[in-house]
PDB file of C-alpha atoms in Angstrom:
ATOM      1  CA  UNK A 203      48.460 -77.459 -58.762  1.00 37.00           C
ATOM      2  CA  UNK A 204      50.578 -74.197 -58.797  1.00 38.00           C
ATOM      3  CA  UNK A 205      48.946 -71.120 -57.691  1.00 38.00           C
ATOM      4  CA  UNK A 206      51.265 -68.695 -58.258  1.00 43.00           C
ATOM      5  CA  UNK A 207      51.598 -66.268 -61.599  1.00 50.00           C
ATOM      6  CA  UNK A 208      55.202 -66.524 -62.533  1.00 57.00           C
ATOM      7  CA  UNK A 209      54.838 -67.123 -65.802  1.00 59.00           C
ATOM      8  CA  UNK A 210      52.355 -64.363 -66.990  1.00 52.00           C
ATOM      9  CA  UNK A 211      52.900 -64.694 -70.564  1.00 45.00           C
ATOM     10  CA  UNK A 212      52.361 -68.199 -71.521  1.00 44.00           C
ATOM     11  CA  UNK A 213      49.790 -69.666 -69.784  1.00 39.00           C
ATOM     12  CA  UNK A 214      46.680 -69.754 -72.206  1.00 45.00           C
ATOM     13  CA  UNK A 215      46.906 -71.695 -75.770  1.00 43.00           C
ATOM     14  CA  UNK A 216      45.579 -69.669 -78.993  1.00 44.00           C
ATOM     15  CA  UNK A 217      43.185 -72.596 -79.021  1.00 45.00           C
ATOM     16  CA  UNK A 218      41.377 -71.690 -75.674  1.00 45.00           C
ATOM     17  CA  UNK A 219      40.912 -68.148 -77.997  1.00 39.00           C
ATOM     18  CA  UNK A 220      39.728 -69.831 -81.226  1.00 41.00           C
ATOM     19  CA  UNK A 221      37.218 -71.634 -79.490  1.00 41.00           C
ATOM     20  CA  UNK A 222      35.093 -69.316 -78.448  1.00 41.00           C
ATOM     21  CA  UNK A 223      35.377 -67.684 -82.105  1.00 42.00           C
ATOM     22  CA  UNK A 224      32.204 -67.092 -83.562  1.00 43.00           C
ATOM     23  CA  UNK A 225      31.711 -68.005 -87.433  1.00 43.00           C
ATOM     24  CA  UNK A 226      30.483 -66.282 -89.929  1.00 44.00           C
ATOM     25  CA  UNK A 227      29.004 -62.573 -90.184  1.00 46.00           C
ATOM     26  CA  UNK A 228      26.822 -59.915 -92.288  1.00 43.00           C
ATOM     27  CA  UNK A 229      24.837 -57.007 -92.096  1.00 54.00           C
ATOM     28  CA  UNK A 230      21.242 -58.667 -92.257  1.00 66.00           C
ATOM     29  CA  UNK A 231      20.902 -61.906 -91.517  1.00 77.00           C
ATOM     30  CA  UNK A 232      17.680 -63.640 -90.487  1.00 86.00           C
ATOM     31  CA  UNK A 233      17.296 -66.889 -88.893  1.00 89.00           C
ATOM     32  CA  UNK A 234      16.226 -69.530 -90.977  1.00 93.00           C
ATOM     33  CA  UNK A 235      14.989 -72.957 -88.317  1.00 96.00           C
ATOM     34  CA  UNK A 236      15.080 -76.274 -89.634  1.00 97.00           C
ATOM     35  CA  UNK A 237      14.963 -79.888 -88.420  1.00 98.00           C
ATOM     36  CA  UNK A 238      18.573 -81.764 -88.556  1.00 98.00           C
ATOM     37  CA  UNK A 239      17.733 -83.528 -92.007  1.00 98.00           C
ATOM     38  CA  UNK A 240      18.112 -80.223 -93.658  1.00 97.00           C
ATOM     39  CA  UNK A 241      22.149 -80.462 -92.322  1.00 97.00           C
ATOM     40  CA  UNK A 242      22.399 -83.817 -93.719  1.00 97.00           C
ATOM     41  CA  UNK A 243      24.455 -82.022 -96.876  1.00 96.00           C
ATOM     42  CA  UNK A 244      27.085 -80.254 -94.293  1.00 97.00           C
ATOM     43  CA  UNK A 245      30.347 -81.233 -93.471  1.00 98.00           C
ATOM     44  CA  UNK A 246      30.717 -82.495 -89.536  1.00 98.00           C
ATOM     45  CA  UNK A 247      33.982 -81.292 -88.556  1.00 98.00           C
ATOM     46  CA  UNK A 248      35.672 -83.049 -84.810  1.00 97.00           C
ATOM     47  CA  UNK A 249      37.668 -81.146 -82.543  1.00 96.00           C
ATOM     48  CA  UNK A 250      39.445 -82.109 -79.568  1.00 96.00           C
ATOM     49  CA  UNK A 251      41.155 -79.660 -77.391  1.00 96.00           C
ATOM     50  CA  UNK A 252      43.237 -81.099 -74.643  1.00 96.00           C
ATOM     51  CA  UNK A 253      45.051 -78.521 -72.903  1.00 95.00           C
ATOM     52  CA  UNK A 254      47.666 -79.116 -69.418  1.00 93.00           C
ATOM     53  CA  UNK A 255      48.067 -75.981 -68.154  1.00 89.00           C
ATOM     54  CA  UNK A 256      51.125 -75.176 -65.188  1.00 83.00           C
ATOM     55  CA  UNK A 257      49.426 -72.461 -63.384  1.00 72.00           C
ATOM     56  CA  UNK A 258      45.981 -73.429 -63.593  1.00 65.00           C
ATOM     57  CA  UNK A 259      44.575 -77.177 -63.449  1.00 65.00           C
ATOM     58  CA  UNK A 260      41.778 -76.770 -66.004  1.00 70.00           C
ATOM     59  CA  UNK A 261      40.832 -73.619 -67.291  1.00 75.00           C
ATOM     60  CA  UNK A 262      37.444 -73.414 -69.454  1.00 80.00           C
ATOM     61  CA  UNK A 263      37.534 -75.034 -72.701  1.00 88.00           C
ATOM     62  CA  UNK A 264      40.990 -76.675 -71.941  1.00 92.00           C
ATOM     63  CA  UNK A 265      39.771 -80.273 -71.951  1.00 95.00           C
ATOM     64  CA  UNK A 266      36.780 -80.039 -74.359  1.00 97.00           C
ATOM     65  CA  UNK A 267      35.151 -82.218 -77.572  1.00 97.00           C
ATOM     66  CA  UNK A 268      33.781 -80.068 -79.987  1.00 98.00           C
ATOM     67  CA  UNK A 269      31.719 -81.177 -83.230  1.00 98.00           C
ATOM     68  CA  UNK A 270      30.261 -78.336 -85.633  1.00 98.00           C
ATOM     69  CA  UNK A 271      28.349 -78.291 -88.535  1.00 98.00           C
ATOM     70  CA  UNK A 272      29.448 -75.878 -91.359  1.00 97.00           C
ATOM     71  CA  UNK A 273      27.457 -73.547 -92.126  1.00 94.00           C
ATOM     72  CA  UNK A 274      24.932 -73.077 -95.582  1.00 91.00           C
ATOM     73  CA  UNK A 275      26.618 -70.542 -97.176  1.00 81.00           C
ATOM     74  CA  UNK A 276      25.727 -67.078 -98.737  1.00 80.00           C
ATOM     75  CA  UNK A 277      23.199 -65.167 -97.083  1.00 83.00           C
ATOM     76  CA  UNK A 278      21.549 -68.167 -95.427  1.00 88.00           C
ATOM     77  CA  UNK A 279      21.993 -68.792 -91.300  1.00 94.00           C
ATOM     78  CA  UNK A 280      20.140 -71.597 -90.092  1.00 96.00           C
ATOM     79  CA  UNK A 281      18.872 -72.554 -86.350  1.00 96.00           C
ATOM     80  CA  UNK A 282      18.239 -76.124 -85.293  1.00 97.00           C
ATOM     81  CA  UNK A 283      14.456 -76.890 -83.854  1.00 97.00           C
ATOM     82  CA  UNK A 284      14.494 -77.290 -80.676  1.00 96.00           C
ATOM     83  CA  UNK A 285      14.075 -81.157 -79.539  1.00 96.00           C
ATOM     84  CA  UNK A 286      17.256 -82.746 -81.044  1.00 97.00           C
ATOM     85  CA  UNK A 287      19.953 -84.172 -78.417  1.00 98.00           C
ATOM     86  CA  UNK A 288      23.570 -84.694 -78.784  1.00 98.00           C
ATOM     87  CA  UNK A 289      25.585 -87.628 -77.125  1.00 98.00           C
ATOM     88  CA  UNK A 290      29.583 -88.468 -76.522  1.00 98.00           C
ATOM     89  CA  UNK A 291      29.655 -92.040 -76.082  1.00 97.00           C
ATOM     90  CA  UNK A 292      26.502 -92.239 -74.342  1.00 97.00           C
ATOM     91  CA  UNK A 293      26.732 -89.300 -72.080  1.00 97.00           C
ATOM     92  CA  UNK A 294      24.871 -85.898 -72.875  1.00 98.00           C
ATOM     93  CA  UNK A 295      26.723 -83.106 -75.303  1.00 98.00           C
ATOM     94  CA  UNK A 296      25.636 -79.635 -74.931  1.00 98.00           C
ATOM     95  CA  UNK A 297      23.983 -78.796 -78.041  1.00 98.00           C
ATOM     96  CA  UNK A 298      24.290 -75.194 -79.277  1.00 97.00           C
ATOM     97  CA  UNK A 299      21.248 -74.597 -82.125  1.00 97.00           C
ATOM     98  CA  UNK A 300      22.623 -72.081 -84.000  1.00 95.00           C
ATOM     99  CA  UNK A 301      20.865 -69.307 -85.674  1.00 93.00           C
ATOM    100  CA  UNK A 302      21.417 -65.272 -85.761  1.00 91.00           C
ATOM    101  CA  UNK A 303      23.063 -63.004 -82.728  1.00 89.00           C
ATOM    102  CA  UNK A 304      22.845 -59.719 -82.854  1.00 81.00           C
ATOM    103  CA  UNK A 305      24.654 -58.574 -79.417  1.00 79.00           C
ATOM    104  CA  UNK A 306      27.703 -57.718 -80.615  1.00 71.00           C
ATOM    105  CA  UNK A 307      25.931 -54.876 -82.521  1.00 73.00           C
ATOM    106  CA  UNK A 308      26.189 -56.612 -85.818  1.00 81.00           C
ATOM    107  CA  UNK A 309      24.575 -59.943 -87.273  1.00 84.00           C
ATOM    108  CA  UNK A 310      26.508 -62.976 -86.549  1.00 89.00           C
ATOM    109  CA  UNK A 311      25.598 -66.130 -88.143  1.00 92.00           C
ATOM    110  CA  UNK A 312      26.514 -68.915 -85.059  1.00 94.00           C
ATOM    111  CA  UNK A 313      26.987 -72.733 -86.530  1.00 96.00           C
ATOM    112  CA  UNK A 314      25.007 -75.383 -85.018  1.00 98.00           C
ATOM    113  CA  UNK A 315      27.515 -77.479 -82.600  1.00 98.00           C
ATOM    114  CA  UNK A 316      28.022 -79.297 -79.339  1.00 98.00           C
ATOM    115  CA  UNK A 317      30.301 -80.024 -76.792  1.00 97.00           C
ATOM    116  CA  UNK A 318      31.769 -82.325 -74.164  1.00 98.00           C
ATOM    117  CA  UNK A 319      34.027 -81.475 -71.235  1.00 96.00           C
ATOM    118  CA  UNK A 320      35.932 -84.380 -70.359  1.00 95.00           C
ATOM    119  CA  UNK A 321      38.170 -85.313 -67.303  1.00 94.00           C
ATOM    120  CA  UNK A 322      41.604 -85.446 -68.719  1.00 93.00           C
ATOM    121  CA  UNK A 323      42.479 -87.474 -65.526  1.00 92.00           C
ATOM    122  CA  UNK A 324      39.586 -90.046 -65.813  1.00 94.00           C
ATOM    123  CA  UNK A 325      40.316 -90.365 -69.451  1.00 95.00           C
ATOM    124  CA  UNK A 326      44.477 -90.711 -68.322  1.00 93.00           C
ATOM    125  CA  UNK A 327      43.385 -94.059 -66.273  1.00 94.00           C
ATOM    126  CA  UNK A 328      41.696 -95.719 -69.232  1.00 90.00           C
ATOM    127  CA  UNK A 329      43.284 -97.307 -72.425  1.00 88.00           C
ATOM    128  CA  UNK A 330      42.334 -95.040 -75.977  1.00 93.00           C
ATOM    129  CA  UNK A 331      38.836 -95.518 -77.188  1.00 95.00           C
ATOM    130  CA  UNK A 332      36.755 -94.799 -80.269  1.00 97.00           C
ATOM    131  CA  UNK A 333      34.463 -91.282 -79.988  1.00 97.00           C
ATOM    132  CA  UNK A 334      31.059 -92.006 -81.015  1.00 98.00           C
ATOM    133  CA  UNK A 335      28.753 -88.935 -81.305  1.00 98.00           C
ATOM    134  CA  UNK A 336      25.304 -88.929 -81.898  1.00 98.00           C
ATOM    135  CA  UNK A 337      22.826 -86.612 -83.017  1.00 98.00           C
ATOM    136  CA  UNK A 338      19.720 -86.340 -83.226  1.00 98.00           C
ATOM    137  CA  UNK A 339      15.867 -85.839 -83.801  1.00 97.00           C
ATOM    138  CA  UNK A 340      12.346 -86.633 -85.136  1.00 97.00           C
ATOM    139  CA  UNK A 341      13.682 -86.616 -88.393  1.00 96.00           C
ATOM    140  CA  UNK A 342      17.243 -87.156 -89.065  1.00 98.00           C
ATOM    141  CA  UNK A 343      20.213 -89.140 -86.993  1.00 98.00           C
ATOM    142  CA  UNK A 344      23.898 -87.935 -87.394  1.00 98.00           C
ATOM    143  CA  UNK A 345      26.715 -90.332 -86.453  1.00 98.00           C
ATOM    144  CA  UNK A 346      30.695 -89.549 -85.837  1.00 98.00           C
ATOM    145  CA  UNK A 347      33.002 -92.541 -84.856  1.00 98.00           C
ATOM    146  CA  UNK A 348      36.731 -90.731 -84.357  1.00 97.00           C
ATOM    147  CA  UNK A 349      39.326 -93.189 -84.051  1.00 96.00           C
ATOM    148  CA  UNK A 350      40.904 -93.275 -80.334  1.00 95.00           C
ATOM    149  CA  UNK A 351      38.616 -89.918 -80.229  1.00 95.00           C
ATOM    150  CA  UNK A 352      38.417 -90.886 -76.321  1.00 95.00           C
ATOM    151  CA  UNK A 353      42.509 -90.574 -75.063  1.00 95.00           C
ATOM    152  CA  UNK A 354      44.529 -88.957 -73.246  1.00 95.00           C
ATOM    153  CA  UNK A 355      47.472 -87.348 -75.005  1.00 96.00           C
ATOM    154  CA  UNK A 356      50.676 -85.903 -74.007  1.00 95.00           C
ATOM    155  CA  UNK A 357      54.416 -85.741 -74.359  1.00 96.00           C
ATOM    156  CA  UNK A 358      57.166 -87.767 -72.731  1.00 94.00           C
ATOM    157  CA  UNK A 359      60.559 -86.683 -72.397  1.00 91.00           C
ATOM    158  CA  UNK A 360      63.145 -84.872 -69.921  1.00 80.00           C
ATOM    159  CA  UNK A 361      61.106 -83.435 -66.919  1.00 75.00           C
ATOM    160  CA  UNK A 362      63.344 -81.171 -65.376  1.00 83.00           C
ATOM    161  CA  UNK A 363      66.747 -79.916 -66.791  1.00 90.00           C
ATOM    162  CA  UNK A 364      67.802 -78.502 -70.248  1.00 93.00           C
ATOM    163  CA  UNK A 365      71.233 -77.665 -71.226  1.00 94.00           C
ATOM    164  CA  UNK A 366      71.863 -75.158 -73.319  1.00 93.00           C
ATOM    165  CA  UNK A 367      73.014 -75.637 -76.874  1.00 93.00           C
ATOM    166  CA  UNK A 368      71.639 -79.581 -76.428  1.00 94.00           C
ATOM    167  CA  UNK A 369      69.020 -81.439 -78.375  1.00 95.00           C
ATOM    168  CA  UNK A 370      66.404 -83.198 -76.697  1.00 95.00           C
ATOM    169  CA  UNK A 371      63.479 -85.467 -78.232  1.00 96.00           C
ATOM    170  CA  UNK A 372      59.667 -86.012 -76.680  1.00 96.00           C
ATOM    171  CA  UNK A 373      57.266 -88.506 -77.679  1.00 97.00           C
ATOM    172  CA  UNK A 374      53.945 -87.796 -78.792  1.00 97.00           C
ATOM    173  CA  UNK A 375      50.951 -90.318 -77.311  1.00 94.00           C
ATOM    174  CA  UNK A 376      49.935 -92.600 -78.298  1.00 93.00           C
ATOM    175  CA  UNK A 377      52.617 -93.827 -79.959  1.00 92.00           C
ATOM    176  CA  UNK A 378      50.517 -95.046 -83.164  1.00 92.00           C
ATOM    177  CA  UNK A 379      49.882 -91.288 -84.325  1.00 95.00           C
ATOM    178  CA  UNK A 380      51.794 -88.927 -86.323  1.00 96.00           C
ATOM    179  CA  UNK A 381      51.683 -85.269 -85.904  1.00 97.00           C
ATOM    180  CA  UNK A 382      50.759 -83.384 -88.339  1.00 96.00           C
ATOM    181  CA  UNK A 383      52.143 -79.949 -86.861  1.00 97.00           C
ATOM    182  CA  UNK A 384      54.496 -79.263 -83.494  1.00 97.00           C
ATOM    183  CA  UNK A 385      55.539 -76.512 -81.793  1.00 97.00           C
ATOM    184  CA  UNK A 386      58.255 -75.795 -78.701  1.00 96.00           C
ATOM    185  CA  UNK A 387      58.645 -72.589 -76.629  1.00 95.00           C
ATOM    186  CA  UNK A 388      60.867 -71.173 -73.562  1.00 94.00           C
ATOM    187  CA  UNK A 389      59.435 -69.002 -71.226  1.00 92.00           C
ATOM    188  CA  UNK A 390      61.817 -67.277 -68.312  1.00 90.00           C
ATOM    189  CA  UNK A 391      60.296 -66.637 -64.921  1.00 86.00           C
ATOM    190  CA  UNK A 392      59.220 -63.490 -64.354  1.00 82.00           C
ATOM    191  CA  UNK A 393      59.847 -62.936 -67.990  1.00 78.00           C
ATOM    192  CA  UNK A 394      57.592 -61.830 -71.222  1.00 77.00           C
ATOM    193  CA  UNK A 395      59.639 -62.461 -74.363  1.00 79.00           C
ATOM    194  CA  UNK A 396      59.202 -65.981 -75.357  1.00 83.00           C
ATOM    195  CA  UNK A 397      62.150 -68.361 -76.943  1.00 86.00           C
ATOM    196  CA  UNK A 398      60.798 -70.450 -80.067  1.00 85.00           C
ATOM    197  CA  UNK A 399      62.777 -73.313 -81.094  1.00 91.00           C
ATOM    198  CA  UNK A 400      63.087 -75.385 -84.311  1.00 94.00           C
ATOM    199  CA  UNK A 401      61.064 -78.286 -84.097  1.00 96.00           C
ATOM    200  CA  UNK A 402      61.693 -81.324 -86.489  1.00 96.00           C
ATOM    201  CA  UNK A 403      58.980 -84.043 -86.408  1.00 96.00           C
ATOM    202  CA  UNK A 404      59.084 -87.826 -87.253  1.00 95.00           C
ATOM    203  CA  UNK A 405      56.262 -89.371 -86.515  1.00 94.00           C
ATOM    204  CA  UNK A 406      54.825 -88.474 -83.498  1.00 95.00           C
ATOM    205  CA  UNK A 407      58.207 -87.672 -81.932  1.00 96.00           C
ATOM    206  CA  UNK A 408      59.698 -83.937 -82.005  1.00 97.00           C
ATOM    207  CA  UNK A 409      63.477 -82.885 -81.515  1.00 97.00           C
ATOM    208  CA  UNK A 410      64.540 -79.075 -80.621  1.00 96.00           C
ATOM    209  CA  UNK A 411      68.014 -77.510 -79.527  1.00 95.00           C
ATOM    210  CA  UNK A 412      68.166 -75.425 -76.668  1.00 93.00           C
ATOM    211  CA  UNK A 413      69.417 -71.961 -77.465  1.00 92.00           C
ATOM    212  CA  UNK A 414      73.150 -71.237 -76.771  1.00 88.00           C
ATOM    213  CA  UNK A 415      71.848 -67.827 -75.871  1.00 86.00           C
ATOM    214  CA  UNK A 416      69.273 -68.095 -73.294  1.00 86.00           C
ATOM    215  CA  UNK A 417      70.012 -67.444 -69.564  1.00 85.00           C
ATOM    216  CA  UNK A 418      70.528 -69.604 -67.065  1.00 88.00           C
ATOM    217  CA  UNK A 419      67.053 -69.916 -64.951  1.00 89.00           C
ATOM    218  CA  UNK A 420      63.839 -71.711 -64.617  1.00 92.00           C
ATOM    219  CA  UNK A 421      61.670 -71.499 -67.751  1.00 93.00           C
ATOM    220  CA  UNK A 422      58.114 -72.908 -68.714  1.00 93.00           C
ATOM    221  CA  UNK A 423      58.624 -75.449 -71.452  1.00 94.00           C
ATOM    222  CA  UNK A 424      55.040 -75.713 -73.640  1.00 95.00           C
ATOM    223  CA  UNK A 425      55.158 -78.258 -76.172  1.00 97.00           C
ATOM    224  CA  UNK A 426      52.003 -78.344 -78.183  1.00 97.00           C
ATOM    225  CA  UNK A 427      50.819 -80.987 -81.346  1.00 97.00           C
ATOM    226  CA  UNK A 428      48.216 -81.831 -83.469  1.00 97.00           C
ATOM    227  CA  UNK A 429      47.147 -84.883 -85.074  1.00 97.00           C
ATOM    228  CA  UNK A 430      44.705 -85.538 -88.349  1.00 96.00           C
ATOM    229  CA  UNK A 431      42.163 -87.732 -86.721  1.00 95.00           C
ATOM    230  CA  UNK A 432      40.919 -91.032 -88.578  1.00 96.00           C
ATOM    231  CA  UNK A 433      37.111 -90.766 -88.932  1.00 97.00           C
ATOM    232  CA  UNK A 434      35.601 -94.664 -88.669  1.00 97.00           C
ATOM    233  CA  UNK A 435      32.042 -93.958 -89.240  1.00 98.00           C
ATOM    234  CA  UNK A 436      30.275 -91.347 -90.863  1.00 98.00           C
ATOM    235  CA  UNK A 437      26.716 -91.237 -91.391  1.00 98.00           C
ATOM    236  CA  UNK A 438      24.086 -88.850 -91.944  1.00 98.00           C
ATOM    237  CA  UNK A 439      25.858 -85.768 -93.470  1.00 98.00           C
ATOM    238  CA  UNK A 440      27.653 -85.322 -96.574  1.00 98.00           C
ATOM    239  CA  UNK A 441      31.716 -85.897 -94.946  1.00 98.00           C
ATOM    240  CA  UNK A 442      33.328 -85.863 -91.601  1.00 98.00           C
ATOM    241  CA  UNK A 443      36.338 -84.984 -90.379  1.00 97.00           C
ATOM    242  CA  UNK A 444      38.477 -84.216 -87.103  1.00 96.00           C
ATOM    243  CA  UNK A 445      41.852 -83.335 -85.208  1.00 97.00           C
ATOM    244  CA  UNK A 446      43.526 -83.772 -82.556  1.00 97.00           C
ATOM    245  CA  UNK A 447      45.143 -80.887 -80.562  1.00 97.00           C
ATOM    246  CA  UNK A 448      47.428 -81.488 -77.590  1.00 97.00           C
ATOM    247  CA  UNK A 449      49.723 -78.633 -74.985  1.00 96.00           C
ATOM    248  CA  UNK A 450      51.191 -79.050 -72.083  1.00 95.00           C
ATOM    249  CA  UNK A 451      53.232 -77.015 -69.786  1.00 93.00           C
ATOM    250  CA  UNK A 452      56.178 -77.928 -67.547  1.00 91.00           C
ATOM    251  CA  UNK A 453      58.840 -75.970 -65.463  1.00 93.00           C
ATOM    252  CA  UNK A 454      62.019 -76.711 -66.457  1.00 92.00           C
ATOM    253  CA  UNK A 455      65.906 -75.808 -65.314  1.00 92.00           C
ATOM    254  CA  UNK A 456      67.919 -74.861 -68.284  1.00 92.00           C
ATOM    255  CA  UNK A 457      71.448 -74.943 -67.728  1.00 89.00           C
TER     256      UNK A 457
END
């Protein structure tokens, strides 16, 4: 673990930021509780954040499962009674109820979710595993099966020196997905402007060129992907869905 600050500008993903979004607003909202049968007609969306930060080992939200209900619609905010649980294969979820906040100094309408912090180096030492969530109470159960929901991801590729002007290639894994998006950046120590590269993706393998341009020095390399997830059980809500969202960062010489 690096304890240092040299590179200032790219440490945090935009996805550590949209997690702690909050969805949905108006000017009078009131709080409308129900048991979890009445979400049985949402949509259960999956997300998995798994973040490697360079400068900090695990920052909050940077290894996290995330499963939210959408939300009713119009004018209507509802709060889930309290009594229902939520579970990640097996082990406890914390369950966020929902329902009207007013702190902000305006009505926001806050989904029902719940999440799971995981060990990204736990989860490194076993093979890829289905996600099952469950949820839960008197009179409703919700069940989520995500395909390899339970993995590890990252990139594999050259670990320490770039040339300029040369293409390189990293592997997405596991090897059996396909990205759906991809992004590469160059960050200069001690610098603030960041260098985005051209990223072409087949599969779940992306290729970028170095810039000619760039100076010679040490840079933070963040590659970053994210993968449609394949849902394998849905039951109790209308439809299901998921991703899979995977950064890491690594200090690189470019030459």
């Amino acid at each position: 673990m690096h304890s240092s600050s040299r590179f200032p500008g790219g440490a945090v993903s935009g996805v550590l930021v949209a997690l702690g979004l909050l969805a949905g607003c108006g000017d009078s909202l009131t709080t409308e509780s129900v048991d979890l049968v009445a979400l049985a007609d949402r949509t259960l969306t999956y997300s998995h954040a798994d973040v490697d930060l360079f400068e900090v080992e695990q920052a909050p939200g940077s290894h996290r499962v995330t499963v939210t209900f959408s939300q009713a619609g119009g004018d209507r905010c509802t709060r889930l009674n309290d009594g229902a649980t939520a579970t990640f294969n097996g082990e406890a979820m914390l369950l966020e109820q929902g329902g009207v906040d007013a702190t902000a100094g305006r009505d926001v309408c806050l989904p029902t979710r719940a999440f799971y912090e995981f060990d990204p180096d736990a989860w490194a030492a076993l093979g890829p595993t289905d996600a099952r969530v469950v949820i839960q109470d008197a009179s409703h159960t919700v069940v989520l099966t995500m395909k390899e929901g339970q993995a590890k991801r990252s990139f594999t590729g050259p670990t320490m020196r770039l040339l300029r002007g040369q293409t390189y290639s990293f592997q997405w894994n596991p090897t059996t997905e396909s990205l759906n998006a991809a992004a590469a950046t160059l960050l200069p120590e001690g610098g603030t402007v960041t260098a985005g590269m051209a990223v072409t993706r087949e599969g779940g393998k992306i290729t970028f060129t170095v810039p000619g341009q760039l100076g010679a020095a040490t840079h933070l390399l963040t590659l970053s992907g994210t993968v449609q997830g394949e849902v394998v059980e849905c039951q109790g809500v209308a439809a299901c869905r998921g991703t899979y969202f995977h950064s890491q960062e690594q200090v690189v010489s470019v030459q």
